[in-house]
Amino acid sequence: MAPTTLTRRSLQLAGLEVPALDITGGRAGPLLTVLAGVHGCEYSSMAALRIWARRLAGRELGGRVLAVPVLNLHAFRARTPFVVPDDGKNLNRCFPGNASGTLAERLAYDTFTKVVAGSDALIDMHAGDLVEALQPFALYDAGAREDRARDLASAYGLGYVIRQEPGPDRAVAGTSSAAAAEIGIPAIIAEAGGCGLVERAAVQAHVRGLDRVLALLGMAPAGLPDDAPPPTYLRRFLWLYGRDEGWWEPSAWVGEAVAEGQVIGTVTSIDGTQVHQTIAAPADGVLMFVTSSPAVAAGGLLLGLAAR
Ligand SMILES: [Zn+2]
């Protein structure tokens, strides 16, 4: 069999030159596209993709992998969490994008049309951002290929697997995985790591997840069994926002099971003398992410809770 080759590429996306690695195996197989750095400070996912893609070059591979370790270059360079600094828009709310929009919308459009479309599967790697603690999980969207997407999410091996449906209950719209699902590409968002750190365990979880995806797609042999937790399937993803600005203090943490009505945090005045708001769990569930910074704006995101 021909050896696997690795080619460094520079993708022209919305006027940015985005570094990518194009890894082609010695036999035919699917095209797997892997993105990281859609959010600029989610370092564990970026670090994992950088390591994994380079290692792939020395392995037997069927098909092709296109790996983009840092898509949102301006956010990465400026250390800007959540958004593209040029326009303040969240890139993962802009898919499938707009060719004549702002930078985030054009970057989404070019990524979707030039990189995602034509792929046989999409993995979009994330973590908690600069001020977010996170329990590892994978998310997929309802759609024609959702069984395959669910298989990818389960294979990634992060434990919690959340399904999202279009409609008013969906916590987030405009994601890469939702846009891919709409054109029939099985896609997942894989989350591990957080708080602006390169965490060894999270990097390893991502690397192993990508290896399991390769095996599921028949692109490489399965590795040795590891200690990945079995999937727990959840169908509701509830994001809680504060009312007032102030000092956010969670009293429950990521990975914790909470009961409906349980107090899970407060927003108090900066001087500590007034309780502006007591936050209670809206349902029984598990905390998937918690804003780790005490500084919250009026209407700011506090946490995400997944429920059955
Ligand atoms: Zn993210």
PDB file of C-alpha atoms and ligand atoms in Angstrom:
ATOM      1  CA  MET A   1       0.000   0.000   0.000  1.00  0.00           C
ATOM      2  CA  ALA A   2       1.186   3.527  -0.733  1.00  0.00           C
ATOM      3  CA  PRO A   3       2.374   5.490   2.297  1.00  0.00           C
ATOM      4  CA  THR A   4       0.291   8.184   3.940  1.00  0.00           C
ATOM      5  CA  THR A   5       1.294  11.677   2.850  1.00  0.00           C
ATOM      6  CA  LEU A   6       0.975  14.942   4.758  1.00  0.00           C
ATOM      7  CA  THR A   7       0.728  18.228   2.860  1.00  0.00           C
ATOM      8  CA  ARG A   8       0.777  21.640   4.520  1.00  0.00           C
ATOM      9  CA  ARG A   9      -1.827  23.902   2.998  1.00  0.00           C
ATOM     10  CA  SER A  10      -3.004  27.463   3.357  1.00  0.00           C
ATOM     11  CA  LEU A  11      -6.767  27.798   2.925  1.00  0.00           C
ATOM     12  CA  GLN A  12      -8.025  31.117   1.565  1.00  0.00           C
ATOM     13  CA  LEU A  13     -11.082  31.790   3.729  1.00  0.00           C
ATOM     14  CA  ALA A  14     -12.679  35.244   3.861  1.00  0.00           C
ATOM     15  CA  GLY A  15      -9.356  36.853   3.016  1.00  0.00           C
ATOM     16  CA  LEU A  16      -7.518  34.964   5.785  1.00  0.00           C
ATOM     17  CA  GLU A  17      -4.763  32.464   5.100  1.00  0.00           C
ATOM     18  CA  VAL A  18      -5.749  29.619   7.402  1.00  0.00           C
ATOM     19  CA  PRO A  19      -3.149  26.862   7.944  1.00  0.00           C
ATOM     20  CA  ALA A  20      -4.397  23.329   7.312  1.00  0.00           C
ATOM     21  CA  LEU A  21      -2.961  19.835   7.081  1.00  0.00           C
ATOM     22  CA  ASP A  22      -4.078  17.563   4.273  1.00  0.00           C
ATOM     23  CA  ILE A  23      -3.372  13.919   5.075  1.00  0.00           C
ATOM     24  CA  THR A  24      -3.963  11.407   2.297  1.00  0.00           C
ATOM     25  CA  GLY A  25      -3.901   7.684   2.928  1.00  0.00           C
ATOM     26  CA  GLY A  26      -2.580   4.923   0.714  1.00  0.00           C
ATOM     27  CA  ARG A  27      -5.998   3.458  -0.063  1.00  0.00           C
ATOM     28  CA  ALA A  28      -9.384   4.900  -0.979  1.00  0.00           C
ATOM     29  CA  GLY A  29     -11.792   5.946   1.750  1.00  0.00           C
ATOM     30  CA  PRO A  30     -13.894   8.809   3.038  1.00  0.00           C
ATOM     31  CA  LEU A  31     -12.957  12.473   3.468  1.00  0.00           C
ATOM     32  CA  LEU A  32     -13.017  13.410   7.155  1.00  0.00           C
ATOM     33  CA  THR A  33     -12.840  17.128   7.917  1.00  0.00           C
ATOM     34  CA  VAL A  34     -11.738  18.155  11.412  1.00  0.00           C
ATOM     35  CA  LEU A  35     -11.967  21.751  12.607  1.00  0.00           C
ATOM     36  CA  ALA A  36     -10.649  23.293  15.818  1.00  0.00           C
ATOM     37  CA  GLY A  37     -10.324  26.884  16.955  1.00  0.00           C
ATOM     38  CA  VAL A  38     -13.750  28.008  15.763  1.00  0.00           C
ATOM     39  CA  HIS A  39     -13.521  29.755  19.132  1.00  0.00           C
ATOM     40  CA  GLY A  40     -10.154  31.410  19.629  1.00  0.00           C
ATOM     41  CA  CYS A  41      -9.123  30.337  23.154  1.00  0.00           C
ATOM     42  CA  GLU A  42     -10.262  26.698  23.273  1.00  0.00           C
ATOM     43  CA  TYR A  43      -6.711  25.443  23.406  1.00  0.00           C
ATOM     44  CA  SER A  44      -7.064  21.777  24.432  1.00  0.00           C
ATOM     45  CA  SER A  45      -8.983  20.995  21.235  1.00  0.00           C
ATOM     46  CA  MET A  46      -6.506  22.880  19.043  1.00  0.00           C
ATOM     47  CA  ALA A  47      -3.538  21.220  20.750  1.00  0.00           C
ATOM     48  CA  ALA A  48      -5.065  17.772  20.260  1.00  0.00           C
ATOM     49  CA  LEU A  49      -5.690  18.324  16.545  1.00  0.00           C
ATOM     50  CA  ARG A  50      -2.132  19.611  15.995  1.00  0.00           C
ATOM     51  CA  ILE A  51      -0.689  16.476  17.654  1.00  0.00           C
ATOM     52  CA  TRP A  52      -3.099  13.976  16.125  1.00  0.00           C
ATOM     53  CA  ALA A  53      -2.819  15.258  12.541  1.00  0.00           C
ATOM     54  CA  ARG A  54       0.983  15.154  12.550  1.00  0.00           C
ATOM     55  CA  ARG A  55       0.980  11.615  13.983  1.00  0.00           C
ATOM     56  CA  LEU A  56      -1.408  10.463  11.274  1.00  0.00           C
ATOM     57  CA  ALA A  57       1.282  10.962   8.670  1.00  0.00           C
ATOM     58  CA  GLY A  58       3.148   7.951  10.091  1.00  0.00           C
ATOM     59  CA  ARG A  59       0.128   5.644  10.125  1.00  0.00           C
ATOM     60  CA  GLU A  60      -1.717   3.429   7.700  1.00  0.00           C
ATOM     61  CA  LEU A  61      -4.766   5.367   6.504  1.00  0.00           C
ATOM     62  CA  GLY A  62      -7.698   4.854   4.152  1.00  0.00           C
ATOM     63  CA  GLY A  63      -9.157   8.044   2.683  1.00  0.00           C
ATOM     64  CA  ARG A  64      -8.219  11.600   3.517  1.00  0.00           C
ATOM     65  CA  VAL A  65      -8.255  13.904   6.530  1.00  0.00           C
ATOM     66  CA  LEU A  66      -8.369  17.678   6.240  1.00  0.00           C
ATOM     67  CA  ALA A  67      -7.378  19.215   9.594  1.00  0.00           C
ATOM     68  CA  VAL A  68      -7.718  22.914  10.465  1.00  0.00           C
ATOM     69  CA  PRO A  69      -6.212  23.428  13.956  1.00  0.00           C
ATOM     70  CA  VAL A  70      -7.107  27.140  14.337  1.00  0.00           C
ATOM     71  CA  LEU A  71      -9.926  28.410  12.138  1.00  0.00           C
ATOM     72  CA  ASN A  72     -10.719  31.691  13.910  1.00  0.00           C
ATOM     73  CA  LEU A  73      -7.241  33.180  13.453  1.00  0.00           C
ATOM     74  CA  HIS A  74      -8.030  36.717  14.569  1.00  0.00           C
ATOM     75  CA  ALA A  75      -9.610  35.516  17.824  1.00  0.00           C
ATOM     76  CA  PHE A  76      -6.645  33.220  18.478  1.00  0.00           C
ATOM     77  CA  ARG A  77      -4.083  35.974  17.924  1.00  0.00           C
ATOM     78  CA  ALA A  78      -6.010  38.526  20.011  1.00  0.00           C
ATOM     79  CA  ARG A  79      -6.954  35.954  22.700  1.00  0.00           C
ATOM     80  CA  THR A  80     -10.588  36.907  22.256  1.00  0.00           C
ATOM     81  CA  PRO A  81     -13.072  34.378  23.693  1.00  0.00           C
ATOM     82  CA  PHE A  82     -16.369  33.420  22.003  1.00  0.00           C
ATOM     83  CA  VAL A  83     -16.367  35.846  19.064  1.00  0.00           C
ATOM     84  CA  VAL A  84     -14.487  37.103  16.027  1.00  0.00           C
ATOM     85  CA  PRO A  85     -12.915  40.338  17.343  1.00  0.00           C
ATOM     86  CA  ASP A  86     -13.495  42.217  14.071  1.00  0.00           C
ATOM     87  CA  ASP A  87     -17.298  42.128  14.304  1.00  0.00           C
ATOM     88  CA  GLY A  88     -18.091  40.720  17.757  1.00  0.00           C
ATOM     89  CA  LYS A  89     -20.008  37.788  16.236  1.00  0.00           C
ATOM     90  CA  ASN A  90     -19.825  34.189  17.419  1.00  0.00           C
ATOM     91  CA  LEU A  91     -18.537  32.183  14.427  1.00  0.00           C
ATOM     92  CA  ASN A  92     -20.398  29.091  15.626  1.00  0.00           C
ATOM     93  CA  ARG A  93     -23.733  30.956  15.350  1.00  0.00           C
ATOM     94  CA  CYS A  94     -23.048  32.093  11.762  1.00  0.00           C
ATOM     95  CA  PHE A  95     -23.134  28.826   9.763  1.00  0.00           C
ATOM     96  CA  PRO A  96     -23.849  28.245   6.895  1.00  0.00           C
ATOM     97  CA  GLY A  97     -22.688  31.855   6.584  1.00  0.00           C
ATOM     98  CA  ASN A  98     -23.169  34.782   4.253  1.00  0.00           C
ATOM     99  CA  ALA A  99     -20.832  35.585   1.339  1.00  0.00           C
ATOM    100  CA  SER A 100     -21.469  39.342   1.644  1.00  0.00           C
ATOM    101  CA  GLY A 101     -21.689  39.620   5.443  1.00  0.00           C
ATOM    102  CA  THR A 102     -19.230  40.629   8.155  1.00  0.00           C
ATOM    103  CA  LEU A 103     -15.956  38.739   8.677  1.00  0.00           C
ATOM    104  CA  ALA A 104     -17.492  36.037  10.906  1.00  0.00           C
ATOM    105  CA  GLU A 105     -20.311  35.482   8.398  1.00  0.00           C
ATOM    106  CA  ARG A 106     -17.921  35.341   5.441  1.00  0.00           C
ATOM    107  CA  LEU A 107     -15.536  33.037   7.308  1.00  0.00           C
ATOM    108  CA  ALA A 108     -18.460  30.720   8.087  1.00  0.00           C
ATOM    109  CA  TYR A 109     -19.581  30.861   4.451  1.00  0.00           C
ATOM    110  CA  ASP A 110     -16.157  30.091   2.992  1.00  0.00           C
ATOM    111  CA  THR A 111     -15.510  27.363   5.563  1.00  0.00           C
ATOM    112  CA  PHE A 112     -18.867  25.804   4.863  1.00  0.00           C
ATOM    113  CA  THR A 113     -18.708  25.945   1.062  1.00  0.00           C
ATOM    114  CA  LYS A 114     -14.966  25.264   0.556  1.00  0.00           C
ATOM    115  CA  VAL A 115     -14.132  22.965   3.486  1.00  0.00           C
ATOM    116  CA  VAL A 116     -17.223  21.323   4.993  1.00  0.00           C
ATOM    117  CA  ALA A 117     -19.325  20.694   1.866  1.00  0.00           C
ATOM    118  CA  GLY A 118     -18.059  17.579   0.122  1.00  0.00           C
ATOM    119  CA  SER A 119     -16.833  15.990   3.352  1.00  0.00           C
ATOM    120  CA  ASP A 120     -18.138  12.575   4.346  1.00  0.00           C
ATOM    121  CA  ALA A 121     -18.048  13.524   8.036  1.00  0.00           C
ATOM    122  CA  LEU A 122     -17.279  16.622  10.098  1.00  0.00           C
ATOM    123  CA  ILE A 123     -15.773  16.823  13.567  1.00  0.00           C
ATOM    124  CA  ASP A 124     -15.802  20.335  15.041  1.00  0.00           C
ATOM    125  CA  MET A 125     -13.575  20.307  18.130  1.00  0.00           C
ATOM    126  CA  HIS A 126     -14.280  22.675  20.999  1.00  0.00           C
ATOM    127  CA  ALA A 127     -13.594  23.196  24.709  1.00  0.00           C
ATOM    128  CA  GLY A 128     -14.830  25.623  27.293  1.00  0.00           C
ATOM    129  CA  ASP A 129     -13.509  29.029  26.237  1.00  0.00           C
ATOM    130  CA  LEU A 130     -11.256  31.355  28.263  1.00  0.00           C
ATOM    131  CA  VAL A 131     -13.755  31.795  31.115  1.00  0.00           C
ATOM    132  CA  GLU A 132     -15.665  28.511  30.896  1.00  0.00           C
ATOM    133  CA  ALA A 133     -15.224  25.319  32.890  1.00  0.00           C
ATOM    134  CA  LEU A 134     -16.601  22.306  31.076  1.00  0.00           C
ATOM    135  CA  GLN A 135     -17.626  18.676  31.489  1.00  0.00           C
ATOM    136  CA  PRO A 136     -16.628  16.778  28.325  1.00  0.00           C
ATOM    137  CA  PHE A 137     -19.536  16.036  25.967  1.00  0.00           C
ATOM    138  CA  ALA A 138     -20.426  15.672  22.305  1.00  0.00           C
ATOM    139  CA  LEU A 139     -23.365  17.247  20.551  1.00  0.00           C
ATOM    140  CA  TYR A 140     -25.131  16.318  17.312  1.00  0.00           C
ATOM    141  CA  ASP A 141     -28.157  17.594  15.446  1.00  0.00           C
ATOM    142  CA  ALA A 142     -31.390  16.103  14.221  1.00  0.00           C
ATOM    143  CA  GLY A 143     -31.426  15.422  10.484  1.00  0.00           C
ATOM    144  CA  ALA A 144     -31.401  12.807   7.733  1.00  0.00           C
ATOM    145  CA  ARG A 145     -28.001  11.408   8.769  1.00  0.00           C
ATOM    146  CA  GLU A 146     -28.479  11.735  12.502  1.00  0.00           C
ATOM    147  CA  ASP A 147     -28.003   8.019  13.194  1.00  0.00           C
ATOM    148  CA  ARG A 148     -24.506   8.301  11.748  1.00  0.00           C
ATOM    149  CA  ALA A 149     -23.888  11.541  13.661  1.00  0.00           C
ATOM    150  CA  ARG A 150     -24.991   9.815  16.863  1.00  0.00           C
ATOM    151  CA  ASP A 151     -22.556   6.981  16.140  1.00  0.00           C
ATOM    152  CA  LEU A 152     -19.748   9.521  15.688  1.00  0.00           C
ATOM    153  CA  ALA A 153     -20.697  11.305  18.923  1.00  0.00           C
ATOM    154  CA  SER A 154     -20.849   8.014  20.829  1.00  0.00           C
ATOM    155  CA  ALA A 155     -17.565   6.769  19.338  1.00  0.00           C
ATOM    156  CA  TYR A 156     -15.738   9.961  20.341  1.00  0.00           C
ATOM    157  CA  GLY A 157     -16.036   8.651  23.883  1.00  0.00           C
ATOM    158  CA  LEU A 158     -16.554  11.755  26.008  1.00  0.00           C
ATOM    159  CA  GLY A 159     -19.459  10.297  27.998  1.00  0.00           C
ATOM    160  CA  TYR A 160     -22.390  12.694  27.613  1.00  0.00           C
ATOM    161  CA  VAL A 161     -24.000  12.871  24.157  1.00  0.00           C
ATOM    162  CA  ILE A 162     -26.566  15.615  23.527  1.00  0.00           C
ATOM    163  CA  ARG A 163     -29.008  15.702  20.604  1.00  0.00           C
ATOM    164  CA  GLN A 164     -30.318  19.055  19.387  1.00  0.00           C
ATOM    165  CA  GLU A 165     -33.416  19.661  17.298  1.00  0.00           C
ATOM    166  CA  PRO A 166     -34.228  22.773  15.278  1.00  0.00           C
ATOM    167  CA  GLY A 167     -36.869  24.953  16.917  1.00  0.00           C
ATOM    168  CA  PRO A 168     -37.364  27.276  19.857  1.00  0.00           C
ATOM    169  CA  ASP A 169     -35.924  24.768  22.363  1.00  0.00           C
ATOM    170  CA  ARG A 170     -32.541  24.631  20.640  1.00  0.00           C
ATOM    171  CA  ALA A 171     -29.938  26.306  22.851  1.00  0.00           C
ATOM    172  CA  VAL A 172     -27.763  27.351  19.932  1.00  0.00           C
ATOM    173  CA  ALA A 173     -28.435  27.794  16.218  1.00  0.00           C
ATOM    174  CA  GLY A 174     -26.052  28.490  13.354  1.00  0.00           C
ATOM    175  CA  THR A 175     -23.504  25.893  14.425  1.00  0.00           C
ATOM    176  CA  SER A 176     -21.235  24.052  12.011  1.00  0.00           C
ATOM    177  CA  SER A 177     -22.836  20.729  12.947  1.00  0.00           C
ATOM    178  CA  ALA A 178     -26.399  21.976  12.415  1.00  0.00           C
ATOM    179  CA  ALA A 179     -25.524  23.442   9.005  1.00  0.00           C
ATOM    180  CA  ALA A 180     -23.736  20.228   8.009  1.00  0.00           C
ATOM    181  CA  ALA A 181     -26.717  18.146   9.157  1.00  0.00           C
ATOM    182  CA  GLU A 182     -28.954  20.227   6.886  1.00  0.00           C
ATOM    183  CA  ILE A 183     -26.952  19.161   3.827  1.00  0.00           C
ATOM    184  CA  GLY A 184     -26.746  15.533   4.918  1.00  0.00           C
ATOM    185  CA  ILE A 185     -23.201  15.448   6.340  1.00  0.00           C
ATOM    186  CA  PRO A 186     -22.908  13.567   9.638  1.00  0.00           C
ATOM    187  CA  ALA A 187     -21.306  16.033  12.038  1.00  0.00           C
ATOM    188  CA  ILE A 188     -20.577  16.480  15.714  1.00  0.00           C
ATOM    189  CA  ILE A 189     -19.282  19.125  18.070  1.00  0.00           C
ATOM    190  CA  ALA A 190     -16.835  17.514  20.504  1.00  0.00           C
ATOM    191  CA  GLU A 191     -16.099  19.426  23.719  1.00  0.00           C
ATOM    192  CA  ALA A 192     -13.302  18.746  26.240  1.00  0.00           C
ATOM    193  CA  GLY A 193     -11.071  21.138  28.155  1.00  0.00           C
ATOM    194  CA  GLY A 194     -11.699  24.714  29.271  1.00  0.00           C
ATOM    195  CA  CYS A 195     -10.625  27.887  31.095  1.00  0.00           C
ATOM    196  CA  GLY A 196      -7.960  28.830  28.564  1.00  0.00           C
ATOM    197  CA  LEU A 197      -5.750  25.893  29.510  1.00  0.00           C
ATOM    198  CA  VAL A 198      -4.014  23.167  27.543  1.00  0.00           C
ATOM    199  CA  GLU A 199      -5.127  20.315  29.795  1.00  0.00           C
ATOM    200  CA  ARG A 200      -3.363  17.026  29.339  1.00  0.00           C
ATOM    201  CA  ALA A 201      -6.429  14.865  30.075  1.00  0.00           C
ATOM    202  CA  ALA A 202      -8.615  16.874  27.702  1.00  0.00           C
ATOM    203  CA  VAL A 203      -6.004  16.752  24.937  1.00  0.00           C
ATOM    204  CA  GLN A 204      -5.798  12.981  25.376  1.00  0.00           C
ATOM    205  CA  ALA A 205      -9.575  12.639  25.354  1.00  0.00           C
ATOM    206  CA  HIS A 206      -9.741  14.508  22.036  1.00  0.00           C
ATOM    207  CA  VAL A 207      -6.873  12.524  20.484  1.00  0.00           C
ATOM    208  CA  ARG A 208      -8.492   9.227  21.465  1.00  0.00           C
ATOM    209  CA  GLY A 209     -11.858  10.466  20.226  1.00  0.00           C
ATOM    210  CA  LEU A 210     -10.432  11.259  16.806  1.00  0.00           C
ATOM    211  CA  ASP A 211      -8.789   7.822  16.667  1.00  0.00           C
ATOM    212  CA  ARG A 212     -12.109   6.147  17.460  1.00  0.00           C
ATOM    213  CA  VAL A 213     -13.811   8.181  14.736  1.00  0.00           C
ATOM    214  CA  LEU A 214     -11.195   6.972  12.225  1.00  0.00           C
ATOM    215  CA  ALA A 215     -11.933   3.386  13.250  1.00  0.00           C
ATOM    216  CA  LEU A 216     -15.717   3.921  13.010  1.00  0.00           C
ATOM    217  CA  LEU A 217     -15.311   5.316   9.489  1.00  0.00           C
ATOM    218  CA  GLY A 218     -13.095   2.366   8.484  1.00  0.00           C
ATOM    219  CA  MET A 219     -10.131   4.668   7.824  1.00  0.00           C
ATOM    220  CA  ALA A 220      -7.743   3.080  10.338  1.00  0.00           C
ATOM    221  CA  PRO A 221      -7.755   0.016  12.608  1.00  0.00           C
ATOM    222  CA  ALA A 222      -9.264   0.430  16.062  1.00  0.00           C
ATOM    223  CA  GLY A 223      -6.733   1.030  18.815  1.00  0.00           C
ATOM    224  CA  LEU A 224      -6.562  -0.804  22.096  1.00  0.00           C
ATOM    225  CA  PRO A 225      -9.638  -0.531  24.320  1.00  0.00           C
ATOM    226  CA  ASP A 226      -9.342   2.396  26.709  1.00  0.00           C
ATOM    227  CA  ASP A 227     -11.147   3.798  29.697  1.00  0.00           C
ATOM    228  CA  ALA A 228     -13.622   5.997  27.802  1.00  0.00           C
ATOM    229  CA  PRO A 229     -16.913   6.329  29.694  1.00  0.00           C
ATOM    230  CA  PRO A 230     -19.965   4.714  28.062  1.00  0.00           C
ATOM    231  CA  PRO A 231     -22.325   7.210  26.379  1.00  0.00           C
ATOM    232  CA  THR A 232     -25.133   8.827  28.362  1.00  0.00           C
ATOM    233  CA  TYR A 233     -27.746  10.251  25.982  1.00  0.00           C
ATOM    234  CA  LEU A 234     -29.436  13.554  26.805  1.00  0.00           C
ATOM    235  CA  ARG A 235     -31.995  15.436  24.745  1.00  0.00           C
ATOM    236  CA  ARG A 236     -32.379  18.871  26.321  1.00  0.00           C
ATOM    237  CA  PHE A 237     -29.654  21.488  26.576  1.00  0.00           C
ATOM    238  CA  LEU A 238     -30.719  24.423  28.730  1.00  0.00           C
ATOM    239  CA  TRP A 239     -28.552  27.566  28.796  1.00  0.00           C
ATOM    240  CA  LEU A 240     -29.101  29.919  31.733  1.00  0.00           C
ATOM    241  CA  TYR A 241     -28.490  33.658  31.494  1.00  0.00           C
ATOM    242  CA  GLY A 242     -28.322  36.188  34.326  1.00  0.00           C
ATOM    243  CA  ARG A 243     -30.590  39.217  34.529  1.00  0.00           C
ATOM    244  CA  ASP A 244     -28.292  41.781  36.139  1.00  0.00           C
ATOM    245  CA  GLU A 245     -24.613  42.497  35.858  1.00  0.00           C
ATOM    246  CA  GLY A 246     -22.529  41.708  38.904  1.00  0.00           C
ATOM    247  CA  TRP A 247     -20.479  39.029  40.625  1.00  0.00           C
ATOM    248  CA  TRP A 248     -21.388  35.473  39.575  1.00  0.00           C
ATOM    249  CA  GLU A 249     -20.763  32.748  42.120  1.00  0.00           C
ATOM    250  CA  PRO A 250     -21.809  29.218  41.158  1.00  0.00           C
ATOM    251  CA  SER A 251     -22.603  26.801  43.996  1.00  0.00           C
ATOM    252  CA  ALA A 252     -22.571  23.687  41.780  1.00  0.00           C
ATOM    253  CA  TRP A 253     -19.885  22.706  39.297  1.00  0.00           C
ATOM    254  CA  VAL A 254     -19.454  20.989  35.951  1.00  0.00           C
ATOM    255  CA  GLY A 255     -20.258  17.282  35.979  1.00  0.00           C
ATOM    256  CA  GLU A 256     -22.524  17.679  39.021  1.00  0.00           C
ATOM    257  CA  ALA A 257     -26.061  16.303  38.919  1.00  0.00           C
ATOM    258  CA  VAL A 258     -28.583  18.897  40.136  1.00  0.00           C
ATOM    259  CA  ALA A 259     -32.279  18.656  40.944  1.00  0.00           C
ATOM    260  CA  GLU A 260     -35.034  20.919  39.627  1.00  0.00           C
ATOM    261  CA  GLY A 261     -35.336  23.933  41.918  1.00  0.00           C
ATOM    262  CA  GLN A 262     -31.905  23.458  43.519  1.00  0.00           C
ATOM    263  CA  VAL A 263     -29.978  26.703  43.971  1.00  0.00           C
ATOM    264  CA  ILE A 264     -26.931  26.525  41.700  1.00  0.00           C
ATOM    265  CA  GLY A 265     -25.533  30.032  42.058  1.00  0.00           C
ATOM    266  CA  THR A 266     -26.053  33.698  42.787  1.00  0.00           C
ATOM    267  CA  VAL A 267     -25.347  37.035  41.147  1.00  0.00           C
ATOM    268  CA  THR A 268     -24.489  39.631  43.773  1.00  0.00           C
ATOM    269  CA  SER A 269     -23.487  43.297  43.697  1.00  0.00           C
ATOM    270  CA  ILE A 270     -19.814  44.097  43.119  1.00  0.00           C
ATOM    271  CA  ASP A 271     -19.491  45.239  46.759  1.00  0.00           C
ATOM    272  CA  GLY A 272     -20.949  41.938  47.954  1.00  0.00           C
ATOM    273  CA  THR A 273     -23.825  43.427  49.969  1.00  0.00           C
ATOM    274  CA  GLN A 274     -26.812  42.780  47.650  1.00  0.00           C
ATOM    275  CA  VAL A 275     -28.101  39.544  46.138  1.00  0.00           C
ATOM    276  CA  HIS A 276     -29.358  40.488  42.667  1.00  0.00           C
ATOM    277  CA  GLN A 277     -30.456  37.048  41.615  1.00  0.00           C
ATOM    278  CA  THR A 278     -30.556  33.484  42.906  1.00  0.00           C
ATOM    279  CA  ILE A 279     -30.222  30.936  40.108  1.00  0.00           C
ATOM    280  CA  ALA A 280     -32.171  27.674  40.455  1.00  0.00           C
ATOM    281  CA  ALA A 281     -31.925  24.600  38.223  1.00  0.00           C
ATOM    282  CA  PRO A 282     -34.871  24.627  35.760  1.00  0.00           C
ATOM    283  CA  ALA A 283     -34.849  20.810  35.531  1.00  0.00           C
ATOM    284  CA  ASP A 284     -33.072  17.734  36.850  1.00  0.00           C
ATOM    285  CA  GLY A 285     -29.829  17.422  34.906  1.00  0.00           C
ATOM    286  CA  VAL A 286     -26.052  17.645  34.792  1.00  0.00           C
ATOM    287  CA  LEU A 287     -24.022  20.853  34.480  1.00  0.00           C
ATOM    288  CA  MET A 288     -22.106  20.739  31.193  1.00  0.00           C
ATOM    289  CA  PHE A 289     -20.405  24.117  31.443  1.00  0.00           C
ATOM    290  CA  VAL A 290     -20.190  26.928  33.989  1.00  0.00           C
ATOM    291  CA  THR A 291     -18.895  30.454  33.464  1.00  0.00           C
ATOM    292  CA  SER A 292     -15.768  30.435  35.623  1.00  0.00           C
ATOM    293  CA  SER A 293     -15.290  34.193  35.773  1.00  0.00           C
ATOM    294  CA  PRO A 294     -17.179  36.093  38.495  1.00  0.00           C
ATOM    295  CA  ALA A 295     -17.598  39.028  36.095  1.00  0.00           C
ATOM    296  CA  VAL A 296     -20.939  38.772  34.307  1.00  0.00           C
ATOM    297  CA  ALA A 297     -22.769  41.351  32.224  1.00  0.00           C
ATOM    298  CA  ALA A 298     -26.522  41.919  32.310  1.00  0.00           C
ATOM    299  CA  GLY A 299     -28.036  39.027  30.352  1.00  0.00           C
ATOM    300  CA  GLY A 300     -24.701  37.177  30.461  1.00  0.00           C
ATOM    301  CA  LEU A 301     -24.356  33.417  30.019  1.00  0.00           C
ATOM    302  CA  LEU A 302     -23.953  31.621  33.369  1.00  0.00           C
ATOM    303  CA  LEU A 303     -24.104  27.902  32.651  1.00  0.00           C
ATOM    304  CA  GLY A 304     -25.397  25.082  30.490  1.00  0.00           C
ATOM    305  CA  LEU A 305     -27.406  22.180  31.905  1.00  0.00           C
ATOM    306  CA  ALA A 306     -28.199  18.991  30.001  1.00  0.00           C
ATOM    307  CA  ALA A 307     -31.323  17.018  30.852  1.00  0.00           C
ATOM    308  CA  ARG A 308     -33.100  13.914  29.614  1.00  0.00           C
TER     309      ARG A 308
HETATM  310 ZN    ZN B   1     -16.337  26.510  21.305  1.00  0.00          ZN
END
